[in-house]
Rosetta silent file (secondary structure, phi, psi, omega in degrees, C-alpha in Angstrom):
SEQUENCE: MNIQGKWSLVTGASSGIGEQFAIQLAKQGSHLVLVARSKNKLDDLAAELERSYNIKVEVIAMDLTEASAPRELFQQCQLLKLEIELLVNNAGFATHGMFEQISGQRQHEEIMLNVAAVVNMTHLFLPDMLRRSSGTVINVSSTAGFQPLPYMAVYGATKAFVLSFTDALWWENRDRGVQFFALCPGSTDTDFFTVVGTDEASVGKKATPQQVVETALRSLAKKKIYTIPGSQNYLGAQLSRFVTRKLSLRIVGNMLRPK
SCORE:     score description
SCORE:     0.000 S_00000001
   1 L     0.000  135.950 -154.452   61.426  159.117   47.040 S_00000001
   2 L  -129.764  100.976 -176.146   61.267  160.785   43.896 S_00000001
   3 L  -116.019    9.171  154.331   57.942  159.864   42.221 S_00000001
   4 L   -30.100  132.663 -175.692   57.585  162.152   39.573 S_00000001
   5 L    31.033   53.140  126.519   56.072  160.784   35.891 S_00000001
   6 L  -135.350  160.893 -142.579   55.953  157.560   37.915 S_00000001
   7 L  -102.286  129.238  162.199   52.785  155.741   38.815 S_00000001
   8 E  -140.997  143.478 -177.729   51.123  155.407   42.376 S_00000001
   9 E  -100.981  148.115  179.597   47.951  153.522   43.490 S_00000001
  10 E  -129.372  126.239  175.461   45.821  154.857   46.549 S_00000001
  11 L   -70.045  158.217  154.125   43.127  152.593   48.111 S_00000001
  12 L    68.345   31.425 -154.332   40.233  154.230   49.863 S_00000001
  13 L  -104.364    9.030 -142.555   40.698  157.592   47.254 S_00000001
  14 L   -82.626  -20.935 -166.305   37.173  158.360   47.021 S_00000001
  15 L  -179.021  121.905  175.911   37.716  160.375   50.336 S_00000001
  16 L   108.786 -126.682 -164.655   39.408  161.476   53.631 S_00000001
  17 H   -89.066  -58.914  174.209   43.306  160.778   54.123 S_00000001
  18 H     1.296  -92.100 -178.805   42.997  158.733   50.457 S_00000001
  19 H   -46.743  -21.558  178.351   41.832  161.625   48.584 S_00000001
  20 H   -78.396  -39.126  159.222   44.410  163.715   50.410 S_00000001
  21 H   -49.140  -96.333 -177.347   46.999  160.985   49.524 S_00000001
  22 H   -11.652  -39.654 -150.703   45.716  161.214   45.828 S_00000001
  23 H  -100.552  -46.857 -164.919   46.029  165.493   45.838 S_00000001
  24 H   -67.481  -53.996  172.828   49.544  165.598   47.498 S_00000001
  25 H   -22.923  -57.593 -160.577   50.954  162.899   45.184 S_00000001
  26 H   -48.486  -53.326 -171.340   49.476  164.769   42.291 S_00000001
  27 H   -63.972  -15.482  161.567   51.207  167.973   43.272 S_00000001
  28 L   -99.395   24.024  170.546   54.676  166.087   43.056 S_00000001
  29 L    45.273   44.691  112.789   53.477  164.967   39.586 S_00000001
  30 L    -3.476   72.183  158.006   52.615  161.588   40.108 S_00000001
  31 L   -38.105  150.512 -172.076   50.065  159.637   37.599 S_00000001
  32 E  -163.723  134.409  170.301   48.095  157.989   39.764 S_00000001
  33 E   -83.223  119.025 -166.371   45.428  154.996   40.301 S_00000001
  34 E  -107.767  137.602 -163.661   42.737  155.658   42.200 S_00000001
  35 L  -132.642  123.218  170.224   40.628  153.011   43.966 S_00000001
  36 L  -178.118  179.091 -149.134   37.523  152.755   45.723 S_00000001
  37 L   -97.923   -1.949  178.036   33.894  151.359   45.038 S_00000001
  38 L   -73.271  100.032 -159.527   32.439  155.279   44.299 S_00000001
  39 H   -59.260  -59.653 -171.582   33.147  155.209   40.440 S_00000001
  40 H   -45.550  -42.178 -163.186   31.660  159.118   40.484 S_00000001
  41 H   -77.684  -35.417 -160.265   33.720  160.618   43.478 S_00000001
  42 H   -60.761  -38.720  175.832   36.732  158.868   41.575 S_00000001
  43 H   -48.376  -74.147  171.211   36.091  160.438   38.551 S_00000001
  44 H   -16.707  -44.141 -155.713   35.502  163.888   39.827 S_00000001
  45 H   -86.430  -41.265  165.516   38.262  163.591   41.592 S_00000001
  46 H   -44.736  -68.509 -155.902   40.448  162.207   38.458 S_00000001
  47 H   -61.138  -46.615  153.598   39.177  164.999   36.387 S_00000001
  48 H   -36.673  -85.344 -171.744   40.446  167.674   38.905 S_00000001
  49 H   -19.487  -52.552 -176.260   43.401  166.250   39.452 S_00000001
  50 H   -72.376  -39.538 -166.402   44.525  165.677   35.713 S_00000001
  51 H   -78.974  -11.682 -144.988   43.438  169.441   34.805 S_00000001
  52 H  -109.808  -38.225 -154.977   45.192  170.851   37.871 S_00000001
  53 H  -128.250  -25.255 -176.937   48.578  169.016   37.928 S_00000001
  54 L    72.066   48.503 -172.061   49.151  167.818   34.252 S_00000001
  55 L  -143.972  152.754  161.822   49.225  163.997   35.243 S_00000001
  56 L   -91.828  145.677 -160.740   47.343  160.833   34.237 S_00000001
  57 E  -131.401  107.035  177.944   44.837  159.617   36.294 S_00000001
  58 E   -90.690  119.806  129.259   43.092  155.703   35.755 S_00000001
  59 E   -14.434   95.891  169.476   39.917  155.238   37.532 S_00000001
  60 L  -109.274   78.399  133.349   39.185  151.349   39.133 S_00000001
  61 L   -10.987  110.758 -166.008   36.030  150.897   41.001 S_00000001
  62 L  -160.761  163.518  161.892   36.012  147.673   42.928 S_00000001
  63 L  -115.353  120.728 -160.372   35.248  146.698   46.426 S_00000001
  64 L  -114.340   52.818  155.467   38.365  145.093   47.801 S_00000001
  65 L  -118.401    7.085  161.091   36.300  143.409   50.141 S_00000001
  66 L   -84.873  174.036 -166.894   35.817  140.469   48.051 S_00000001
  67 L   -81.502  -51.702  168.305   38.349  137.969   48.100 S_00000001
  68 L   -60.931  -17.333  175.538   39.261  138.368   44.236 S_00000001
  69 H   -56.710  -37.142  173.137   39.658  142.064   44.080 S_00000001
  70 H   -96.044   25.784  161.491   43.183  142.793   44.606 S_00000001
  71 H  -102.353  -46.693  169.883   44.347  140.371   42.078 S_00000001
  72 H   -64.742   -6.003  121.268   42.090  141.520   39.811 S_00000001
  73 H   -10.736  -90.519  177.658   43.045  145.062   40.420 S_00000001
  74 H   -52.171  -17.928  171.118   47.007  143.826   39.542 S_00000001
  75 H   -66.728  -55.147 -162.981   45.508  142.199   36.864 S_00000001
  76 H   -74.044  -40.400 -177.010   43.737  145.664   35.300 S_00000001
  77 H   -59.688  -49.778  150.280   47.244  147.579   36.307 S_00000001
  78 H    -8.978  -55.754 -154.617   48.905  144.568   34.016 S_00000001
  79 H  -109.851   -6.083  146.682   47.067  145.138   31.268 S_00000001
  80 L   -98.684   25.934  154.690   47.512  149.158   31.075 S_00000001
  81 L    57.235   44.300  155.919   51.307  148.312   31.386 S_00000001
  82 L  -133.782  163.741 -153.721   51.831  150.206   34.559 S_00000001
  83 L   -92.295   78.841 -176.247   54.456  150.300   37.016 S_00000001
  84 L   -73.823  103.556 -178.680   53.344  150.851   40.418 S_00000001
  85 L   -77.873  -23.362  178.015   56.284  152.569   42.417 S_00000001
  86 E  -128.800  141.750  158.831   54.159  153.703   45.517 S_00000001
  87 E  -116.307  133.301  173.045   51.004  151.730   46.968 S_00000001
  88 E  -124.936  107.332 -149.755   49.179  153.519   49.513 S_00000001
  89 E  -108.031   69.045  177.024   47.156  150.186   50.871 S_00000001
  90 L   -86.624  -46.953 -152.150   44.729  153.393   52.910 S_00000001
  91 L   -71.329  140.408 -166.424   41.412  152.041   52.478 S_00000001
  92 L  -155.964  154.795  144.194   39.579  150.870   55.659 S_00000001
  93 L  -140.436 -147.050 -166.271   36.689  151.017   58.265 S_00000001
  94 L  -160.225  140.029  167.630   35.509  150.374   61.644 S_00000001
  95 L  -141.165  152.227  175.149   32.610  149.170   63.556 S_00000001
  96 L   -97.662  131.586  139.572   31.581  149.820   67.473 S_00000001
  97 L   170.787 -142.081 -167.673   29.958  148.181   70.240 S_00000001
  98 L   -80.793  118.218 -178.951   29.445  145.269   71.900 S_00000001
  99 L   -54.126  -32.183 -172.327   31.411  142.341   69.723 S_00000001
 100 L   -64.416  -34.501  177.488   28.178  139.635   69.945 S_00000001
 101 L   -88.058   -2.483 -178.488   26.004  142.305   68.732 S_00000001
 102 L  -102.668 -172.286 -140.417   27.578  143.881   65.986 S_00000001
 103 L  -109.111  127.287 -165.337   26.999  141.987   62.498 S_00000001
 104 H   -57.320  -63.249  172.769   29.277  138.756   61.540 S_00000001
 105 H   -35.647  -64.807  169.259   29.140  139.793   58.331 S_00000001
 106 H   -61.101  -30.374  170.840   30.282  143.321   58.828 S_00000001
 107 H   -79.454  -35.781  166.430   33.015  142.235   61.004 S_00000001
 108 H   -70.099  -44.484  156.078   34.380  139.905   58.057 S_00000001
 109 H   -26.306  -41.761  179.603   34.208  142.754   55.768 S_00000001
 110 H   -80.293  -47.695 -177.095   36.461  144.700   58.001 S_00000001
 111 H   -90.144  -20.074  152.683   39.019  142.271   58.427 S_00000001
 112 H   -56.928  -52.543 -170.124   39.235  141.222   54.579 S_00000001
 113 H   -54.159  -83.124 -157.854   39.023  144.941   53.963 S_00000001
 114 H   -93.079   12.096  165.943   41.724  146.060   56.644 S_00000001
 115 H  -115.676  -92.944 -165.654   43.886  143.055   56.927 S_00000001
 116 H   -33.818  -52.415 -175.237   43.331  140.611   53.897 S_00000001
 117 H   -72.412  -33.264 -169.731   43.256  143.130   50.828 S_00000001
 118 H   -64.945  -60.167 -160.739   46.829  144.903   52.677 S_00000001
 119 H   -62.441  -40.922 -165.438   48.470  141.370   53.041 S_00000001
 120 H  -113.127   12.095  103.101   47.680  139.914   49.126 S_00000001
 121 H     8.958  -76.044  149.170   48.291  143.917   47.754 S_00000001
 122 H   -14.076  -97.149 -169.256   51.266  143.825   49.202 S_00000001
 123 H   -58.666    4.974 -176.468   52.128  140.536   48.217 S_00000001
 124 H   -96.868  -81.555  176.544   50.784  141.198   44.212 S_00000001
 125 H   -67.800   -5.134 -175.733   52.895  144.391   43.907 S_00000001
 126 H   -70.993  -60.988 -143.943   56.047  143.915   45.875 S_00000001
 127 H   -66.660  -42.727  172.064   57.890  141.322   43.635 S_00000001
 128 H   -49.868  -39.328  172.922   57.917  144.008   40.885 S_00000001
 129 H   -71.595  -46.446 -177.470   59.392  146.742   43.059 S_00000001
 130 H   -71.235  -32.341  162.244   62.285  144.169   43.960 S_00000001
 131 L   -67.713   -3.620  173.328   62.931  143.544   40.581 S_00000001
 132 L  -104.196    8.592  179.007   63.356  147.349   39.634 S_00000001
 133 L    50.994   40.353 -164.608   65.099  147.613   43.247 S_00000001
 134 L  -174.107  124.668 -165.235   62.784  150.694   43.723 S_00000001
 135 E   161.456  147.551  158.529   59.160  151.130   45.223 S_00000001
 136 E  -136.825 -153.029 -152.032   57.618  152.095   48.189 S_00000001
 137 E  -162.561   56.656  169.859   54.908  150.501   50.342 S_00000001
 138 E   -67.763  100.783 -154.741   52.431  152.554   52.630 S_00000001
 139 E   -99.299  142.966  179.285   50.388  150.952   54.867 S_00000001
 140 E  -115.127  110.825  177.552   47.502  152.978   56.774 S_00000001
 141 L   -80.210 -140.446 -167.504   47.581  151.843   60.415 S_00000001
 142 L   170.822  131.906  144.005   46.082  153.552   63.726 S_00000001
 143 L   -36.253  -22.301  138.682   46.747  154.607   66.866 S_00000001
 144 L     1.897  -69.874 -156.107   44.342  151.816   67.222 S_00000001
 145 L   -73.343   36.969 -176.226   46.954  149.499   66.548 S_00000001
 146 L  -146.971    9.184  175.377   49.329  149.839   69.947 S_00000001
 147 L  -174.608  134.584 -164.254   46.729  148.840   72.397 S_00000001
 148 L   -68.909  165.025 -151.815   43.294  146.464   72.136 S_00000001
 149 L  -138.591   97.966 -157.816   39.957  148.713   71.759 S_00000001
 150 L   -85.509  162.694 -153.004   37.517  146.868   74.228 S_00000001
 151 L    22.553   30.590 -177.421   34.037  147.788   72.004 S_00000001
 152 L  -170.422   48.911 -178.087   36.076  148.328   68.645 S_00000001
 153 L  -108.626   21.243  166.990   37.993  145.031   68.885 S_00000001
 154 L   -95.837  -35.498  177.768   38.078  143.916   65.193 S_00000001
 155 H  -106.494    4.453  125.802   39.619  147.104   64.470 S_00000001
 156 H   -43.111  -39.490  176.444   41.692  147.156   66.555 S_00000001
 157 H  -108.757   18.530  158.945   43.443  144.165   66.028 S_00000001
 158 H   -74.804  -48.078  164.016   43.216  144.634   62.861 S_00000001
 159 L   -80.728  -14.466  175.741   45.402  147.717   62.988 S_00000001
 160 L  -107.578   -2.373  168.296   47.964  146.339   65.195 S_00000001
 161 H   -71.588  -33.325 -170.161   47.998  143.357   62.646 S_00000001
 162 H   -73.729  -27.777  176.234   49.181  146.020   59.610 S_00000001
 163 H   -55.813 -100.595  164.751   51.804  148.030   62.151 S_00000001
 164 H    11.658 -103.988  158.706   52.900  144.370   62.971 S_00000001
 165 H    -5.896  -58.553 -160.556   52.983  143.533   58.900 S_00000001
 166 H   -63.578  -46.678 -176.237   54.339  146.596   58.206 S_00000001
 167 H   -68.667  -57.948  170.967   57.500  146.523   60.566 S_00000001
 168 H   -32.496  -53.458 -152.399   58.461  142.949   59.400 S_00000001
 169 H   -80.076  -17.123  177.565   58.100  143.738   55.806 S_00000001
 170 H   -88.491  -17.712  137.770   60.376  146.838   56.379 S_00000001
 171 H   -10.274  -89.589 -174.851   62.948  144.368   57.600 S_00000001
 172 H   -56.514  -41.747 -133.398   63.083  141.915   55.228 S_00000001
 173 H  -113.520  -43.378 -167.076   63.263  144.728   52.318 S_00000001
 174 L   -44.640   15.917  177.560   65.107  147.476   54.235 S_00000001
 175 L  -140.612  -11.833 -169.228   68.348  146.347   51.869 S_00000001
 176 L  -104.196   41.735  143.571   66.308  145.563   48.621 S_00000001
 177 L    89.446    1.201  176.498   65.612  148.957   47.050 S_00000001
 178 E  -129.571  147.837  149.329   61.746  149.161   48.641 S_00000001
 179 E   -71.857  107.175 -168.246   60.675  150.915   51.424 S_00000001
 180 E  -112.960  136.313  178.997   57.659  149.828   54.180 S_00000001
 181 E  -146.043  121.958 -165.207   56.263  152.954   55.816 S_00000001
 182 E  -108.835   93.273  162.539   53.135  152.457   58.621 S_00000001
 183 E  -102.249  140.298  148.691   50.744  155.623   59.240 S_00000001
 184 L  -147.700  124.343  162.950   48.656  155.780   61.897 S_00000001
 185 L   -81.744  158.405  166.123   46.610  158.629   62.786 S_00000001
 186 L   -91.854 -136.767 -166.535   44.323  159.181   65.605 S_00000001
 187 L   -85.960  145.456  172.346   40.873  160.843   64.967 S_00000001
 188 E  -155.801  148.568  155.683   40.866  162.670   62.121 S_00000001
 189 L   -10.258   42.794 -171.357   38.411  164.823   60.130 S_00000001
 190 L  -153.156 -172.614  176.893   36.919  162.662   57.933 S_00000001
 191 L   -80.889   23.321  155.521   33.724  159.798   57.099 S_00000001
 192 H   -53.661  -55.046 -162.671   35.049  157.492   59.324 S_00000001
 193 H   -63.080  -50.783 -162.720   32.821  158.085   62.303 S_00000001
 194 H   -70.751  -56.407  171.234   30.043  158.102   60.120 S_00000001
 195 H   -50.551  -67.050 -171.876   30.512  154.723   58.705 S_00000001
 196 H   -24.191  -67.761  176.219   31.151  153.329   62.390 S_00000001
 197 L   143.914  -20.903 -173.015   27.833  154.771   62.961 S_00000001
 198 L  -160.425  126.857 -169.201   29.096  156.904   65.983 S_00000001
 199 H   -71.261    5.434  155.796   31.284  159.476   67.372 S_00000001
 200 H   -68.867   -6.984  154.518   32.514  157.690   70.714 S_00000001
 201 H   -66.124   -4.547  175.171   35.096  156.391   68.948 S_00000001
 202 L   -73.381  132.881 -146.184   36.452  159.488   68.282 S_00000001
 203 L  -142.577  110.864 -178.558   39.546  160.299   70.995 S_00000001
 204 L    76.966 -164.614 -174.127   41.034  163.667   71.384 S_00000001
 205 L   -57.173  115.702  158.003   41.350  166.642   68.848 S_00000001
 206 L   -76.473  135.974 -175.814   40.600  165.565   65.312 S_00000001
 207 E   -85.638 -179.342  168.455   43.274  166.306   63.003 S_00000001
 208 L   -82.867  170.631  169.548   42.758  166.968   58.613 S_00000001
 209 L   -99.102  -26.556  174.412   43.549  164.489   56.517 S_00000001
 210 L   -48.999  -40.726  170.215   45.523  167.179   54.892 S_00000001
 211 H   -80.112  -19.812  175.076   47.808  167.220   58.052 S_00000001
 212 H   -80.045   -8.573 -158.971   48.079  163.642   58.116 S_00000001
 213 H  -100.107  -62.262 -142.522   48.925  163.436   55.072 S_00000001
 214 H   -91.292  -18.312  174.579   51.737  166.044   54.688 S_00000001
 215 H   -87.960  -47.194  156.148   53.555  164.090   58.157 S_00000001
 216 H   -46.757  -75.713 -173.163   53.478  160.926   56.526 S_00000001
 217 H   -54.942  -22.707  149.187   55.313  162.165   53.558 S_00000001
 218 H   -68.304  -41.476  149.367   57.365  164.079   55.427 S_00000001
 219 H   -27.984  -54.191  164.367   58.029  161.132   57.426 S_00000001
 220 L   -86.875   -8.971  158.366   58.774  158.745   55.072 S_00000001
 221 L   -71.844  -29.675 -179.496   61.591  161.239   53.454 S_00000001
 222 L   -94.558   63.354  156.252   63.197  160.723   56.547 S_00000001
 223 L    18.022   43.421  148.597   63.324  157.142   56.141 S_00000001
 224 L   -79.533  175.548 -160.005   61.221  156.471   59.231 S_00000001
 225 L  -118.683   18.206  141.962   59.430  153.332   59.512 S_00000001
 226 L  -172.565  176.679  139.027   55.859  154.520   60.613 S_00000001
 227 E  -119.221  169.160 -179.721   54.635  157.499   62.043 S_00000001
 228 L  -135.190  104.819 -162.993   51.985  159.005   64.460 S_00000001
 229 L   -82.043  156.722 -170.952   50.911  162.799   63.721 S_00000001
 230 L    67.960  130.828  171.577   50.354  164.841   66.653 S_00000001
 231 H   -45.952  -46.440  170.783   52.078  164.848   70.034 S_00000001
 232 H   -48.421  -40.406  176.993   48.804  163.976   71.461 S_00000001
 233 H   -70.943  -45.225  172.915   48.532  161.027   69.840 S_00000001
 234 H   -42.924  -48.303 -177.599   51.753  159.968   70.116 S_00000001
 235 H   -85.337   -9.083 -170.535   51.424  159.956   73.552 S_00000001
 236 H   -80.993  -23.366  179.748   48.194  158.298   74.152 S_00000001
 237 H   -56.127  -29.793  176.305   49.812  155.588   71.774 S_00000001
 238 L  -101.915   44.585  169.190   52.369  154.485   74.371 S_00000001
 239 H   -73.286  -57.921  174.266   50.108  154.359   77.386 S_00000001
 240 H   -49.472   23.401 -175.693   50.406  150.816   77.542 S_00000001
 241 H  -121.006   -7.988 -141.838   54.161  151.205   77.871 S_00000001
 242 L  -168.435   -1.813  149.583   53.869  153.254   80.994 S_00000001
 243 L  -169.484 -172.484 -153.834   51.166  151.445   82.811 S_00000001
 244 L   -77.512 -170.046 -173.707   49.686  147.681   83.272 S_00000001
 245 H   -61.320  -29.294 -155.341   47.563  146.058   80.420 S_00000001
 246 H  -100.595  -18.224  153.377   44.455  145.878   82.479 S_00000001
 247 H   -34.685  -86.133 -147.189   44.714  149.916   83.246 S_00000001
 248 H   -51.881  -53.507  158.876   45.560  150.513   79.827 S_00000001
 249 H   -53.088  -52.218 -169.827   41.857  148.694   79.285 S_00000001
 250 H   -52.084  -63.029 -153.964   40.159  150.041   81.998 S_00000001
 251 H   -67.900  -65.286 -156.515   41.021  153.686   80.429 S_00000001
 252 H   -45.769  -49.555 -178.549   40.434  152.851   76.452 S_00000001
 253 H   -38.753  -42.514  171.545   37.444  151.233   77.653 S_00000001
 254 H   -61.112  -62.176 -172.916   35.797  154.001   79.563 S_00000001
 255 H   -59.566  -33.110 -168.146   36.532  156.253   76.529 S_00000001
 256 L  -113.327   16.314 -171.144   34.958  154.486   73.708 S_00000001
 257 L   -71.205  141.493 -161.150   32.320  152.461   75.716 S_00000001
 258 L   -73.906  161.796 -161.329   28.902  152.963   73.703 S_00000001
 259 L   -58.937    0.000    0.000   26.377  155.415   74.919 S_00000001
């Protein structure tokens, strides 16, 4: 993947894994479209990256939980005449607790961001990549995508969707010049758990966003379909292959049970 002088679009770019994607891609000479709700954070990051790496950065502040947002974002890129070579669907969040006690509106927004936005963004930007026979789509899933998560039921289901969706599109496009790749991190040292509102959702040692993104880009260069950064995370993701479904649910449920 040669992205020097080409445009990459990163959602959820204001912090954590998204911010680190922006930094690592800028180091490779990619121009950037940075997307998140927080314009001030994006502006600060854009200024730093332009100054440090002599690249162009476009900032688009947008809430991707809104149904119309992906198309509005795509149209803005068209107006700016930007050809997106690399799309990183990173934006997402989780909820934690008993399903019926969590705000229905909040869980709806979780589905819109984690699932609908990923599907719609991919559907909008993929045709141009196919016309050029060149492009890459990175979808950020999670180790949560490998088994159901009691007390994080919607989050686990959304990340399972992202992983399945990405695998399927990898197969459809494997001979068409467009690469699909799923990044499946475990617990990572980001604002994720602050947004969730609890640290009980953190399992195992937290990786840094830099470690996660560096692993992702190395795996992508090796033409892998997906990667799980960290050996402990990889083993944990295989749990359901070696124990019964009920036992897997018991183990994960005990880990994530609200205090």
